[in-house]
XYZ file of C-alpha atoms in Angstrom:
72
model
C 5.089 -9.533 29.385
C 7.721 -6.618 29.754
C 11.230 -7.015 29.107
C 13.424 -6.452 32.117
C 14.878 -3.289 30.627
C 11.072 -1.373 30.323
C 10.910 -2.496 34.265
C 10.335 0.314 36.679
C 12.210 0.242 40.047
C 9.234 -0.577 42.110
C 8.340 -3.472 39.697
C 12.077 -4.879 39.540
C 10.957 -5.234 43.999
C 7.964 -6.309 43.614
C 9.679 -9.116 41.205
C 12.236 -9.857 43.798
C 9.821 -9.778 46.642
C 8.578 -12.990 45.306
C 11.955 -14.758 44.771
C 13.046 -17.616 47.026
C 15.889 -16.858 49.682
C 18.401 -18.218 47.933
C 17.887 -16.511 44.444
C 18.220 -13.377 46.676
C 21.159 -14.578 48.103
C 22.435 -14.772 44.634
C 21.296 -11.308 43.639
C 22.823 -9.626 46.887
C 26.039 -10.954 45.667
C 25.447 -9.892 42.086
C 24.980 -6.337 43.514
C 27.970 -6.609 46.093
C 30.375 -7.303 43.127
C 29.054 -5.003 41.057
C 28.973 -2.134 43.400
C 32.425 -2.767 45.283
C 34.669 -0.377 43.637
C 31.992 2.090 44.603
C 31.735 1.226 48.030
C 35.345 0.572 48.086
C 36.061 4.228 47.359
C 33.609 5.798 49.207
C 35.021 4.026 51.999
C 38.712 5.236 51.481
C 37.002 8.794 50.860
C 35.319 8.562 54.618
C 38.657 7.347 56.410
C 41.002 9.589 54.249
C 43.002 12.265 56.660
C 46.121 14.551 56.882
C 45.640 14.129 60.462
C 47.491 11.048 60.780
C 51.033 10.847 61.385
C 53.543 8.064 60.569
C 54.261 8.276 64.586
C 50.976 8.471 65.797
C 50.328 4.889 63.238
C 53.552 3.600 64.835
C 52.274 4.127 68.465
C 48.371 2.251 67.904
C 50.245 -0.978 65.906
C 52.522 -0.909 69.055
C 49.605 -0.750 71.148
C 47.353 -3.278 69.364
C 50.680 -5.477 69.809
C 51.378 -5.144 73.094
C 47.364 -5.644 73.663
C 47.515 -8.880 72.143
C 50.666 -10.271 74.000
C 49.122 -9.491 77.058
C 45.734 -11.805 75.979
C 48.042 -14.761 74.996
């Protein structure tokens, strides 16, 4: 048998392919904390902007208050 670290990519699916839901359950959160800081970043890349202005953040939180005062 090969060790895990001689496994090719389409082996490692083929090997997971056959696992039971809940071992994959267990994997997808192996790979969502190991990927995070990735994804985290990536993330703050995508939504980073000079476009933004303290006033025009001030004026949505005052809208997204106002919005929910009106549901209550």
């Amino acid at each position: 048998m090969k060790s895990l670290s001689s496994l090719d990519f389409p082996e490692l699916k083929n090997i997971i392919a056959q696992c039971n839901l809940e071992e994959k359950l267990e994997l997808l959160e192996l790979l969502e904390k190991d990927t995070f800081a990735t994804r985290f970043n990536k993330f703050l890349n995508s939504v980073k902007t000079d476009e933004l202005t303290l006033e025009d953040i001030t004026r949505e939180v005052e809208a997204v208050r106002q919005a929910n005062y009106h549901e209550r």
